Short mmCIF file of C-alpha atoms and ligand atoms in Angstrom, two decimals:
data_model
loop_
_atom_site.label_atom_id
_atom_site.label_comp_id
_atom_site.label_asym_id
_atom_site.label_seq_id
_atom_site.Cartn_x
_atom_site.Cartn_y
_atom_site.Cartn_z
CA MET A 1 14.66 -43.55 116.95
CA ALA A 2 13.15 -43.84 113.45
CA ARG A 3 10.09 -45.65 114.83
CA GLU A 4 8.95 -42.74 116.98
CA PHE A 5 8.55 -40.58 113.85
CA ILE A 6 6.23 -42.96 111.99
CA THR A 7 2.83 -41.61 110.93
CA GLU A 8 -0.12 -43.42 109.37
CA VAL A 9 -0.02 -41.44 106.13
CA GLU A 10 0.87 -43.35 102.96
CA ASN A 11 4.11 -42.10 101.43
CA THR A 12 3.60 -41.09 97.78
CA TRP A 13 7.08 -39.73 97.01
CA CYS A 14 8.56 -41.38 93.92
CA THR A 15 11.00 -44.20 94.66
CA GLY A 16 14.47 -42.70 94.96
CA CYS A 17 13.29 -39.11 95.50
CA GLY A 18 15.80 -36.88 97.28
CA ASN A 19 13.11 -35.93 99.79
CA PHE A 20 13.70 -39.27 101.57
CA GLY A 21 17.28 -38.20 102.34
CA ILE A 22 16.06 -34.91 103.80
CA MET A 23 13.49 -36.62 106.00
CA ASN A 24 16.05 -39.17 107.24
CA ALA A 25 18.50 -36.34 107.95
CA MET A 26 15.85 -34.45 109.91
CA LYS A 27 15.11 -37.51 112.05
CA LYS A 28 18.83 -37.88 112.78
CA ALA A 29 19.11 -34.15 113.47
CA VAL A 30 16.39 -34.43 116.13
CA GLY A 31 18.42 -37.20 117.80
CA ILE A 32 21.54 -35.00 117.71
CA LEU A 33 19.58 -32.09 119.18
CA GLU A 34 18.14 -34.25 121.96
CA ASP A 35 21.73 -35.12 122.93
CA ARG A 36 22.33 -31.35 123.10
CA ASP A 37 19.39 -30.79 125.46
CA ILE A 38 16.87 -29.62 122.85
CA PRO A 39 14.06 -32.19 123.28
CA LYS A 40 11.89 -33.36 120.39
CA SER A 41 8.87 -31.89 122.18
CA ARG A 42 10.32 -28.37 121.66
CA ILE A 43 11.08 -28.83 117.94
CA PHE A 44 8.11 -27.81 115.81
CA MET A 45 7.77 -27.73 112.03
CA THR A 46 5.83 -26.08 109.27
CA ALA A 47 5.86 -26.58 105.50
CA GLY A 48 4.69 -24.95 102.29
CA ILE A 49 2.86 -26.82 99.55
CA GLY A 50 4.63 -29.14 97.14
CA CYS A 51 6.31 -32.54 97.12
CA HIS A 52 8.70 -31.26 99.82
CA ALA A 53 5.80 -30.32 102.09
CA LYS A 54 4.58 -33.90 102.40
CA ILE A 55 7.39 -34.29 104.92
CA PHE A 56 4.85 -32.76 107.31
CA ASP A 57 2.58 -35.79 106.83
CA TYR A 58 5.31 -38.41 106.97
CA MET A 59 7.16 -37.36 110.10
CA SER A 60 5.65 -37.23 113.54
CA LEU A 61 6.73 -33.83 114.84
CA SER A 62 4.37 -31.17 116.16
CA GLY A 63 3.62 -28.21 113.94
CA LEU A 64 1.30 -26.25 111.71
CA TYR A 65 0.89 -27.08 108.00
CA SER A 66 1.09 -23.85 106.04
CA ILE A 67 0.23 -22.87 102.44
CA HIS A 68 2.32 -22.29 99.33
CA GLY A 69 4.97 -19.63 99.94
CA ARG A 70 3.88 -18.90 103.49
CA ALA A 71 5.88 -21.38 105.59
CA MET A 72 8.40 -18.70 106.60
CA ALA A 73 5.65 -16.35 107.77
CA THR A 74 3.96 -19.20 109.64
CA ALA A 75 7.26 -20.13 111.29
CA GLU A 76 7.81 -16.52 112.35
CA GLY A 77 4.36 -16.39 113.92
CA MET A 78 4.97 -19.64 115.78
CA LYS A 79 8.28 -18.37 117.11
CA LEU A 80 6.85 -15.00 118.16
CA GLY A 81 3.95 -16.73 119.90
CA ASN A 82 6.11 -19.25 121.72
CA PRO A 83 9.80 -18.28 121.82
CA GLY A 84 10.56 -21.47 123.74
CA LEU A 85 10.19 -23.54 120.57
CA ARG A 86 12.69 -24.26 117.81
CA ILE A 87 10.86 -23.92 114.48
CA VAL A 88 11.84 -25.58 111.21
CA ALA A 89 10.14 -24.48 107.98
CA PHE A 90 10.42 -27.01 105.14
CA CYS A 91 10.10 -25.15 101.84
CA GLY A 92 10.47 -25.87 98.15
CA ASP A 93 12.59 -23.78 95.82
CA GLY A 94 9.42 -22.57 94.11
CA ASP A 95 7.72 -22.10 97.44
CA ALA A 96 10.53 -20.12 99.07
CA LEU A 97 11.98 -18.19 96.13
CA GLY A 98 8.88 -17.86 93.92
CA GLU A 99 5.57 -17.42 95.71
CA GLY A 100 7.17 -16.77 99.12
CA ILE A 101 10.24 -14.75 98.26
CA ALA A 102 9.15 -11.60 100.08
CA HIS A 103 8.67 -13.60 103.28
CA MET A 104 12.07 -15.26 102.85
CA MET A 105 13.95 -12.03 102.30
CA HIS A 106 12.30 -10.24 105.20
CA ALA A 107 12.66 -13.17 107.61
CA ALA A 108 16.39 -13.11 106.86
CA LYS A 109 16.55 -9.30 107.06
CA ARG A 110 14.97 -9.21 110.51
CA ASN A 111 17.00 -12.23 111.67
CA SER A 112 13.90 -14.14 112.72
CA ASP A 113 14.92 -17.08 114.89
CA ILE A 114 13.65 -19.81 112.56
CA THR A 115 15.29 -22.47 110.40
CA VAL A 116 14.41 -22.72 106.73
CA VAL A 117 15.27 -26.03 105.05
CA MET A 118 14.84 -25.45 101.32
CA HIS A 119 14.37 -28.62 99.25
CA ASP A 120 16.08 -27.38 96.09
CA ASN A 121 15.07 -29.67 93.24
CA GLY A 122 15.15 -26.82 90.71
CA VAL A 123 11.56 -27.37 89.63
CA TYR A 124 7.90 -27.03 90.60
CA ALA A 125 7.62 -30.77 91.07
CA LEU A 126 4.15 -31.31 92.53
CA THR A 127 2.53 -29.37 89.70
CA THR A 128 4.33 -31.61 87.16
CA GLY A 129 7.65 -30.05 86.39
CA GLN A 130 7.41 -26.37 85.51
CA ARG A 131 10.56 -24.23 85.51
CA GLY A 132 11.26 -22.65 88.92
CA PRO A 133 13.59 -19.94 90.26
CA THR A 134 16.58 -22.30 90.49
CA SER A 135 16.03 -24.24 87.24
CA PRO A 136 19.12 -24.18 85.04
CA ARG A 137 19.11 -22.30 81.75
CA GLY A 138 17.84 -24.62 79.03
CA PHE A 139 15.67 -26.69 81.41
CA LYS A 140 12.71 -28.15 79.50
CA GLY A 141 9.32 -28.53 81.18
CA PRO A 142 5.63 -27.97 80.41
CA SER A 143 5.98 -24.17 80.75
CA THR A 144 9.31 -23.97 78.91
CA PRO A 145 9.09 -26.60 76.13
CA GLU A 146 11.89 -24.90 74.22
CA GLY A 147 14.12 -24.56 77.24
CA ASN A 148 14.37 -22.14 80.17
CA ASN A 149 15.56 -18.78 78.89
CA GLU A 150 16.32 -17.33 82.34
CA ASP A 151 19.37 -17.76 84.55
CA PRO A 152 18.80 -19.46 87.92
CA TRP A 153 19.14 -17.71 91.25
CA LYS A 154 21.82 -18.80 93.67
CA PRO A 155 19.89 -19.19 96.92
CA LEU A 156 22.87 -18.85 99.26
CA VAL A 157 23.88 -15.57 97.62
CA LEU A 158 20.36 -14.19 98.06
CA MET A 159 20.11 -15.25 101.69
CA LEU A 160 23.56 -13.98 102.63
CA GLU A 161 22.82 -10.61 101.07
CA ALA A 162 19.39 -10.51 102.73
CA GLY A 163 20.94 -10.87 106.19
CA ALA A 164 20.85 -14.57 107.10
CA THR A 165 23.04 -15.13 110.15
CA PHE A 166 23.47 -18.83 109.33
CA ALA A 167 23.78 -20.08 105.76
CA ALA A 168 24.58 -23.64 104.73
CA ARG A 169 24.29 -26.08 101.86
CA GLY A 170 23.57 -29.79 102.20
CA TYR A 171 22.97 -32.64 99.78
CA SER A 172 20.19 -35.18 100.20
CA GLY A 173 22.67 -37.82 99.01
CA ASN A 174 24.80 -37.25 102.12
CA VAL A 175 22.39 -37.82 105.00
CA GLU A 176 24.99 -37.91 107.79
CA GLN A 177 26.43 -34.52 106.86
CA LEU A 178 22.99 -33.03 106.23
CA ALA A 179 21.83 -34.16 109.70
CA GLU A 180 24.76 -32.34 111.32
CA ILE A 181 24.09 -29.22 109.25
CA VAL A 182 20.37 -29.16 110.09
CA ALA A 183 21.10 -29.72 113.79
CA ALA A 184 23.56 -26.80 113.76
CA ALA A 185 21.00 -24.64 111.95
CA VAL A 186 18.29 -25.42 114.51
CA GLU A 187 20.70 -24.70 117.36
CA HIS A 188 21.65 -21.33 115.86
CA GLN A 189 19.89 -18.36 117.47
CA GLY A 190 18.70 -16.30 114.50
CA PHE A 191 17.70 -16.86 110.89
CA SER A 192 19.26 -20.06 109.60
CA PHE A 193 18.99 -21.14 106.00
CA VAL A 194 19.89 -24.55 104.61
CA GLN A 195 19.79 -25.06 100.85
CA VAL A 196 19.48 -28.79 100.23
CA LEU A 197 20.40 -30.09 96.79
CA GLN A 198 17.49 -32.47 96.30
CA PRO A 199 17.21 -34.29 93.01
CA SER A 200 13.70 -35.06 91.80
CA VAL A 201 14.19 -38.43 90.13
CA THR A 202 11.19 -37.68 87.93
CA PHE A 203 12.05 -34.17 86.70
CA THR A 204 15.60 -33.22 87.70
CA ASN A 205 17.56 -36.40 88.33
CA TYR A 206 20.90 -34.76 89.05
CA PHE A 207 22.20 -37.49 91.41
CA GLU A 208 25.05 -38.54 89.10
CA GLU A 209 26.08 -34.95 88.43
CA TYR A 210 25.91 -34.01 92.13
CA ASN A 211 27.89 -37.10 93.11
CA GLU A 212 30.63 -35.69 90.86
CA ILE A 213 30.58 -32.03 91.83
CA VAL A 214 29.34 -31.83 95.44
CA THR A 215 32.31 -31.57 97.78
CA THR A 216 32.64 -31.10 101.52
CA LEU A 217 33.38 -27.65 102.87
CA GLU A 218 35.87 -28.51 105.58
CA GLU A 219 36.89 -25.03 106.65
CA GLY A 220 33.47 -23.37 107.25
CA PRO A 221 32.01 -21.18 108.60
CA LEU A 222 33.82 -18.49 106.61
CA GLU A 223 34.15 -14.72 106.73
CA PHE A 224 31.20 -13.02 104.99
CA ASP A 225 32.99 -12.06 101.74
CA GLU A 226 34.56 -15.47 101.40
CA ALA A 227 31.19 -17.16 102.06
CA LEU A 228 29.62 -14.99 99.36
CA ARG A 229 32.41 -15.77 96.90
CA LEU A 230 31.96 -19.49 97.47
CA ALA A 231 28.16 -19.19 97.27
CA ARG A 232 28.60 -17.76 93.74
CA GLN A 233 30.76 -20.69 92.62
CA GLU A 234 29.09 -23.08 90.19
CA GLU A 235 31.51 -25.97 90.30
CA PRO A 236 32.42 -27.69 92.50
CA LEU A 237 29.47 -27.19 94.84
CA PRO A 238 30.74 -27.35 98.43
CA ALA A 239 28.34 -28.59 101.12
CA GLY A 240 28.74 -27.40 104.69
CA VAL A 241 28.20 -24.33 106.86
CA PHE A 242 29.21 -21.28 104.81
CA TYR A 243 28.49 -18.55 107.33
CA ARG A 244 27.47 -18.05 110.94
CA LYS A 245 27.20 -14.85 112.94
CA GLU A 246 25.91 -13.98 116.40
CA LYS A 247 23.22 -11.28 116.33
CA GLU A 248 20.17 -10.60 118.48
CA PRO A 249 17.18 -12.38 116.93
CA TYR A 250 14.05 -10.41 116.03
CA GLU A 251 11.84 -12.22 118.53
CA VAL A 252 14.21 -11.45 121.42
CA SER A 253 14.03 -7.75 120.60
CA ILE A 254 10.22 -7.93 120.39
CA ASN A 255 9.38 -10.21 123.32
CA ARG A 256 12.15 -9.05 125.69
CA GLY A 257 12.14 -12.31 127.63
CA ARG A 258 8.38 -12.66 127.75
CA ASN A 259 6.74 -15.85 126.44
CA PRO A 260 3.25 -14.89 125.19
CA VAL A 261 2.02 -18.49 125.50
CA GLU A 262 3.14 -19.02 129.08
CA ASP A 263 2.57 -15.44 130.19
CA ARG A 264 -0.70 -14.59 128.49
CA MET A 265 -2.04 -11.04 128.94
CA ARG A 266 -5.58 -10.64 130.24
CA ARG A 267 -8.05 -9.52 127.55
CA GLU A 268 -8.48 -5.95 128.89
CA LYS A 269 -4.73 -5.47 129.07
CA ARG A 270 -4.35 -6.86 125.56
CA MET A 271 -7.02 -4.52 124.17
CA LYS A 272 -5.41 -1.55 125.90
CA ALA A 273 -1.99 -2.49 124.49
CA ILE A 274 -3.50 -2.75 120.99
CA GLY A 275 -5.23 0.62 121.47
CA ASP A 276 -1.99 2.22 122.68
CA THR A 277 -0.10 0.78 119.72
CA LEU A 278 -2.70 2.14 117.31
CA GLY A 279 -2.54 5.49 119.00
CA GLY A 280 -6.07 5.49 120.40
C1 TPP B 301 -0.89 -19.72 96.19
C2 TPP B 301 -0.66 -20.95 95.41
N1 TPP B 301 -0.14 -20.86 94.17
C3 TPP B 301 0.08 -21.97 93.45
C4 TPP B 301 -0.22 -23.20 93.97
C5 TPP B 301 0.02 -24.43 93.15
N2 TPP B 301 1.21 -25.13 93.56
C6 TPP B 301 1.17 -26.15 94.46
S1 TPP B 301 2.67 -26.85 94.69
C7 TPP B 301 3.38 -25.75 93.60
C8 TPP B 301 4.83 -25.81 93.25
C9 TPP B 301 5.69 -26.39 94.27
O1 TPP B 301 7.03 -26.25 93.88
P1 TPP B 301 8.12 -26.23 94.98
O2 TPP B 301 7.81 -25.25 96.02
O3 TPP B 301 9.45 -26.11 94.34
O4 TPP B 301 7.95 -27.67 95.66
P2 TPP B 301 8.24 -29.12 95.08
O5 TPP B 301 6.93 -29.66 94.64
O6 TPP B 301 9.21 -28.99 93.98
O7 TPP B 301 8.79 -29.87 96.27
C10 TPP B 301 2.45 -24.87 93.06
C11 TPP B 301 2.77 -23.83 92.07
C12 TPP B 301 -0.74 -23.27 95.28
N3 TPP B 301 -1.00 -24.44 95.88
N4 TPP B 301 -0.94 -22.14 95.97
S1 SF4 B 302 7.98 -35.63 91.52
FE1 SF4 B 302 10.13 -35.38 92.06
S2 SF4 B 302 10.15 -34.23 94.01
FE2 SF4 B 302 8.09 -35.06 93.70
S3 SF4 B 302 8.10 -37.03 94.79
FE3 SF4 B 302 8.60 -37.47 92.66
S4 SF4 B 302 10.84 -37.43 92.57
FE4 SF4 B 302 10.22 -36.42 94.50
MG1 MG B 303 10.82 -27.60 93.84
#
C-alpha cells in the first residue's frame, strides 16, 4: 500500500516531525476508504503553503497545489466542478486560521462537502517559527521574543460555531486512530474538519506533553452543546470525533445532481446562463 504513494520528491521535513504521522495516517485512510468503495482515484487533495503543504509533494494522490490560506477555496472549487470526487485540503494552523480564516469560516457555514485536515503545530513553521493563531500565551519566536501576549484560538470551537457538520481532533502520535478519523471525515457528506495536534520538533516539540494529556474520546460523536463544552476543555485533550450531523451539502444544493465535468454545457448555453444570472 505505502509503495503506491511514493513520489520522486526529496523529503525535507525535519526528522521526527509530526507531519510524518499525518502523511502515514492519510495513506492508511485511503486504504480504509478503498475497502468502503471509495477508490483512491476519486480522492483528490489540495494544500496551502507551509511545512504541512509539502505533503502534496510527498504523497502520490491527484490534486491541485494551492497557495497560502486558499486551500479551502480551492477544495470548494474542485468539489463544485466535479462533485464525484472526495476532496481533502491539508492546511496549516497559520494557513487556515490566519491568512485563510474567512475561507474556513464560510466553507463551514455553507457546509461545503470538503475535508479540512489542519496540521496544528501552533506556529508558522516554514517561515521559521513566528507566533500563529494557536500558539500558546508566552510562546517565544522571532516575532514575539518576549513571549506571545495573545490567547490562542480553539479551532474546534471556531469550526463548531461556524457550522461544521463533522468536527474531530486527532494526534499525529496516534496514526491508527488518526487514519480512522480522517477516513470518517472523508466519508462524511458535508464540511468535515480534523484538527491534528502536530508537534514541530524544531519549534513546538510538544510530544511529551501530548503523550501525557491526549486521551481517546470513546463516546463520540456527541450532542452539539456537549461537543462544544469538550472543545473548550484545555486538559485533558480528547482525540476522536466530537460532532457529526447530517445536512444537505452546499454543492448538492447548487448542482442538483448535475456533474459539470461529465455533463459540460455547450458554450452558447453557458454564456446564456451567465447572462441570465447577471440579469442581462
Ligand atoms: C499570501 C502569503 N502570505 C505569506 C506567505 C509566507 N508564508 C509561507 S508559509 C507561511 C506560514 C505557514 O504556517 P502554517 O500555515 O501554520 O504552516 P506550517 O509551516 O506551520 O506547516 C507563511 C506566512 C505566503 N507564502 N503567502
Ligand atoms: S520546521 Fe517543524 S513543522 Fe517544519 S518540518 Fe521541521 S519539525 Fe516539521
Ligand atoms: Mg503551523
